[in-house]
Amino acid sequence: MKKMKKYILWLLPVFGLFACEDDMEVYNASENRLNFVYEPYTMSDTVIPRTFVYDVETKVLDTVWLEVETMGYIENYDRPFTLEQVKKGENEQAVAGKHYIAFDDPLVSAHYKIPAGKNEARFPIVLKRDPSLKQQEVTLCIRIGHNENFVSGYEVYQEKVITIADILTQPRYWNTYASYYFAGKYGKVKHQFMIDATADMGIKMTFFTRWWVIRIVLIWGRRITGFISSRGN
C-alpha cells in the first residue's frame, strides 16, 4: 500500500502538466517548401563529378538523378517545381543547351514535379557531351527556384553541384575509399595507371570497380610474394 501511494505521488506532477497544457496549434503555414535530398550524415553528394572519358565516343548524353522532398502539405494534384543555374566558384560554368539540356526544355521539365499524393520526387539532369569538355571541366550549380507551388526550404539543402568533363577528373570516392586503402593523394598519372592496369580484363569498369581490382592485386600480390619467399622458392 505504501508503494502504491509512493507511485501516485510521483505521477501527480505528470498529470498536472497534462492538465495545464494548452491545445497544440494546428499547422497552417501558407507556403510549401522544397529541399534537395542528400546522402545521410555525409552530404558527400553535394558535388557530383561526371566525365564521359570512360564512355564510347558514340555516347553523347548522360543522366544524373537528383531527389527533392517537400516541407508542408501533401496535395492531390501534381505540383511542378523550378530549377535555376547559379554561378559557383571561379571555374568555367556550364552552358544550357551546350553542356546540359536546359531546365525549361520540355524533354526534361515535364519530370520536374511532385506527383499527386507524394512529398518527394526523383528527376533527371541530362548532360551533353560537347567537344569543349575534352579541354576543360565545367561546373553546373543547380538551385531550387520559386514558383506558385514552392519556395526554398532550408538554405543548406538548396544546391547541388555537378562537374562535367570528357577528361580524367578526380573521382568522387578517391578521398575516402581509395586514399585510405592504397591510392594516397590523387594524381592523373596514378589514375591513368589504374585504367591501363585493368584495361585487358574485357569488361567496362567504373572507377569504383577499378580501385577494388588494383587493391586486391596489390594486397594479395604482396601476400603471395611473402608466402613464396618464406618457402625459400
PDB file of N, CA and C in Angstrom, residues 50-53 55-62 92-101 126-138 164-167:
ATOM      1  N   ARG A  50      31.080  14.119 -62.974  1.00  0.00           N
ATOM      2  CA  ARG A  50      30.739  13.244 -64.098  1.00  0.00           C
ATOM      3  C   ARG A  50      31.707  13.524 -65.245  1.00  0.00           C
ATOM      4  N   THR A  51      32.208  12.444 -65.834  1.00  0.00           N
ATOM      5  CA  THR A  51      33.071  12.575 -67.006  1.00  0.00           C
ATOM      6  C   THR A  51      32.686  11.521 -68.026  1.00  0.00           C
ATOM      7  N   PHE A  52      32.782  11.897 -69.310  1.00  0.00           N
ATOM      8  CA  PHE A  52      32.484  10.983 -70.412  1.00  0.00           C
ATOM      9  C   PHE A  52      33.715  10.186 -70.837  1.00  0.00           C
ATOM     10  N   VAL A  53      34.848  10.403 -70.180  1.00  0.00           N
ATOM     11  CA  VAL A  53      36.105   9.863 -70.675  1.00  0.00           C
ATOM     12  C   VAL A  53      36.113   8.338 -70.744  1.00  0.00           C
ATOM     13  N   ASP A  55      33.511   6.479 -71.555  1.00  0.00           N
ATOM     14  CA  ASP A  55      32.443   6.007 -72.433  1.00  0.00           C
ATOM     15  C   ASP A  55      32.886   5.944 -73.892  1.00  0.00           C
ATOM     16  N   VAL A  56      32.183   5.132 -74.677  1.00  0.00           N
ATOM     17  CA  VAL A  56      32.450   5.066 -76.114  1.00  0.00           C
ATOM     18  C   VAL A  56      32.109   6.412 -76.739  1.00  0.00           C
ATOM     19  N   GLU A  57      32.745   6.726 -77.844  1.00  0.00           N
ATOM     20  CA  GLU A  57      32.579   8.045 -78.460  1.00  0.00           C
ATOM     21  C   GLU A  57      31.152   8.303 -78.916  1.00  0.00           C
ATOM     22  N   THR A  58      30.382   7.240 -79.145  1.00  0.00           N
ATOM     23  CA  THR A  58      29.012   7.426 -79.632  1.00  0.00           C
ATOM     24  C   THR A  58      28.049   7.836 -78.514  1.00  0.00           C
ATOM     25  N   LYS A  59      28.474   7.745 -77.280  1.00  0.00           N
ATOM     26  CA  LYS A  59      27.607   8.172 -76.180  1.00  0.00           C
ATOM     27  C   LYS A  59      27.716   9.680 -76.024  1.00  0.00           C
ATOM     28  N   VAL A  60      26.612  10.374 -76.217  1.00  0.00           N
ATOM     29  CA  VAL A  60      26.650  11.838 -76.199  1.00  0.00           C
ATOM     30  C   VAL A  60      25.802  12.445 -75.081  1.00  0.00           C
ATOM     31  N   LEU A  61      25.062  11.618 -74.341  1.00  0.00           N
ATOM     32  CA  LEU A  61      24.242  12.097 -73.235  1.00  0.00           C
ATOM     33  C   LEU A  61      24.507  11.262 -71.986  1.00  0.00           C
ATOM     34  N   ASP A  62      24.366  11.881 -70.842  1.00  0.00           N
ATOM     35  CA  ASP A  62      24.467  11.175 -69.566  1.00  0.00           C
ATOM     36  C   ASP A  62      23.431  11.782 -68.626  1.00  0.00           C
ATOM     37  N   GLU A  92      35.129  27.393 -65.142  1.00  0.00           N
ATOM     38  CA  GLU A  92      34.227  27.618 -66.267  1.00  0.00           C
ATOM     39  C   GLU A  92      32.842  27.074 -65.920  1.00  0.00           C
ATOM     40  N   GLN A  93      31.796  27.882 -66.177  1.00  0.00           N
ATOM     41  CA  GLN A  93      30.437  27.475 -65.857  1.00  0.00           C
ATOM     42  C   GLN A  93      29.789  26.757 -67.041  1.00  0.00           C
ATOM     43  N   ALA A  94      28.952  25.760 -66.733  1.00  0.00           N
ATOM     44  CA  ALA A  94      28.236  25.027 -67.781  1.00  0.00           C
ATOM     45  C   ALA A  94      27.268  25.966 -68.501  1.00  0.00           C
ATOM     46  N   VAL A  95      27.033  25.668 -69.774  1.00  0.00           N
ATOM     47  CA  VAL A  95      26.138  26.484 -70.596  1.00  0.00           C
ATOM     48  C   VAL A  95      24.926  25.645 -70.981  1.00  0.00           C
ATOM     49  N   ALA A  96      23.728  26.164 -70.707  1.00  0.00           N
ATOM     50  CA  ALA A  96      22.490  25.454 -71.048  1.00  0.00           C
ATOM     51  C   ALA A  96      22.411  25.239 -72.554  1.00  0.00           C
ATOM     52  N   GLY A  97      21.997  24.047 -72.954  1.00  0.00           N
ATOM     53  CA  GLY A  97      21.901  23.708 -74.374  1.00  0.00           C
ATOM     54  C   GLY A  97      23.198  23.207 -74.958  1.00  0.00           C
ATOM     55  N   LYS A  98      24.308  23.512 -74.314  1.00  0.00           N
ATOM     56  CA  LYS A  98      25.627  23.097 -74.780  1.00  0.00           C
ATOM     57  C   LYS A  98      26.179  21.961 -73.919  1.00  0.00           C
ATOM     58  N   HIS A  99      26.148  22.143 -72.620  1.00  0.00           N
ATOM     59  CA  HIS A  99      26.676  21.138 -71.692  1.00  0.00           C
ATOM     60  C   HIS A  99      25.585  20.346 -70.982  1.00  0.00           C
ATOM     61  N   TYR A 100      24.368  20.838 -71.038  1.00  0.00           N
ATOM     62  CA  TYR A 100      23.239  20.112 -70.442  1.00  0.00           C
ATOM     63  C   TYR A 100      21.947  20.591 -71.080  1.00  0.00           C
ATOM     64  N   ILE A 101      20.914  19.761 -71.020  1.00  0.00           N
ATOM     65  CA  ILE A 101      19.610  20.155 -71.548  1.00  0.00           C
ATOM     66  C   ILE A 101      18.986  21.168 -70.595  1.00  0.00           C
ATOM     67  N   VAL A 126      20.076  16.060 -67.509  1.00  0.00           N
ATOM     68  CA  VAL A 126      20.677  15.402 -68.676  1.00  0.00           C
ATOM     69  C   VAL A 126      21.875  16.215 -69.164  1.00  0.00           C
ATOM     70  N   LEU A 127      23.043  15.575 -69.137  1.00  0.00           N
ATOM     71  CA  LEU A 127      24.296  16.216 -69.539  1.00  0.00           C
ATOM     72  C   LEU A 127      24.599  15.916 -71.004  1.00  0.00           C
ATOM     73  N   LYS A 128      25.280  16.859 -71.668  1.00  0.00           N
ATOM     74  CA  LYS A 128      25.603  16.711 -73.085  1.00  0.00           C
ATOM     75  C   LYS A 128      27.122  16.671 -73.273  1.00  0.00           C
ATOM     76  N   ARG A 129      27.549  15.825 -74.183  1.00  0.00           N
ATOM     77  CA  ARG A 129      28.989  15.639 -74.430  1.00  0.00           C
ATOM     78  C   ARG A 129      29.480  16.618 -75.489  1.00  0.00           C
ATOM     79  N   ASP A 130      29.700  17.819 -75.092  1.00  0.00           N
ATOM     80  CA  ASP A 130      30.200  18.838 -76.007  1.00  0.00           C
ATOM     81  C   ASP A 130      31.708  18.665 -76.201  1.00  0.00           C
ATOM     82  N   PRO A 131      32.237  18.909 -77.415  1.00  0.00           N
ATOM     83  CA  PRO A 131      33.690  18.770 -77.659  1.00  0.00           C
ATOM     84  C   PRO A 131      34.563  19.592 -76.721  1.00  0.00           C
ATOM     85  N   SER A 132      34.042  20.713 -76.222  1.00  0.00           N
ATOM     86  CA  SER A 132      34.834  21.567 -75.332  1.00  0.00           C
ATOM     87  C   SER A 132      35.199  20.867 -74.023  1.00  0.00           C
ATOM     88  N   LEU A 133      34.471  19.807 -73.667  1.00  0.00           N
ATOM     89  CA  LEU A 133      34.732  19.088 -72.418  1.00  0.00           C
ATOM     90  C   LEU A 133      36.024  18.281 -72.472  1.00  0.00           C
ATOM     91  N   LYS A 134      36.580  18.107 -73.666  1.00  0.00           N
ATOM     92  CA  LYS A 134      37.878  17.438 -73.788  1.00  0.00           C
ATOM     93  C   LYS A 134      39.032  18.370 -73.400  1.00  0.00           C
ATOM     94  N   GLN A 135      38.720  19.650 -73.290  1.00  0.00           N
ATOM     95  CA  GLN A 135      39.745  20.628 -72.942  1.00  0.00           C
ATOM     96  C   GLN A 135      39.659  21.079 -71.484  1.00  0.00           C
ATOM     97  N   GLN A 136      38.474  21.107 -70.928  1.00  0.00           N
ATOM     98  CA  GLN A 136      38.321  21.595 -69.562  1.00  0.00           C
ATOM     99  C   GLN A 136      37.030  21.084 -68.937  1.00  0.00           C
ATOM    100  N   GLU A 137      37.030  21.050 -67.628  1.00  0.00           N
ATOM    101  CA  GLU A 137      35.858  20.683 -66.841  1.00  0.00           C
ATOM    102  C   GLU A 137      34.993  21.920 -66.629  1.00  0.00           C
ATOM    103  N   VAL A 138      33.669  21.744 -66.634  1.00  0.00           N
ATOM    104  CA  VAL A 138      32.763  22.854 -66.361  1.00  0.00           C
ATOM    105  C   VAL A 138      31.916  22.529 -65.136  1.00  0.00           C
ATOM    106  N   ILE A 164      31.236  18.557 -65.001  1.00  0.00           N
ATOM    107  CA  ILE A 164      31.089  17.817 -66.260  1.00  0.00           C
ATOM    108  C   ILE A 164      32.389  17.918 -67.043  1.00  0.00           C
ATOM    109  N   ALA A 165      32.863  16.774 -67.555  1.00  0.00           N
ATOM    110  CA  ALA A 165      34.127  16.774 -68.307  1.00  0.00           C
ATOM    111  C   ALA A 165      34.159  15.597 -69.266  1.00  0.00           C
ATOM    112  N   ASP A 166      35.171  15.614 -70.131  1.00  0.00           N
ATOM    113  CA  ASP A 166      35.463  14.465 -71.002  1.00  0.00           C
ATOM    114  C   ASP A 166      36.954  14.157 -70.901  1.00  0.00           C
ATOM    115  N   ILE A 167      37.485  14.407 -69.721  1.00  0.00           N
ATOM    116  CA  ILE A 167      38.891  14.143 -69.401  1.00  0.00           C
ATOM    117  C   ILE A 167      38.942  13.475 -68.031  1.00  0.00           C
TER     118      ILE A 167
END
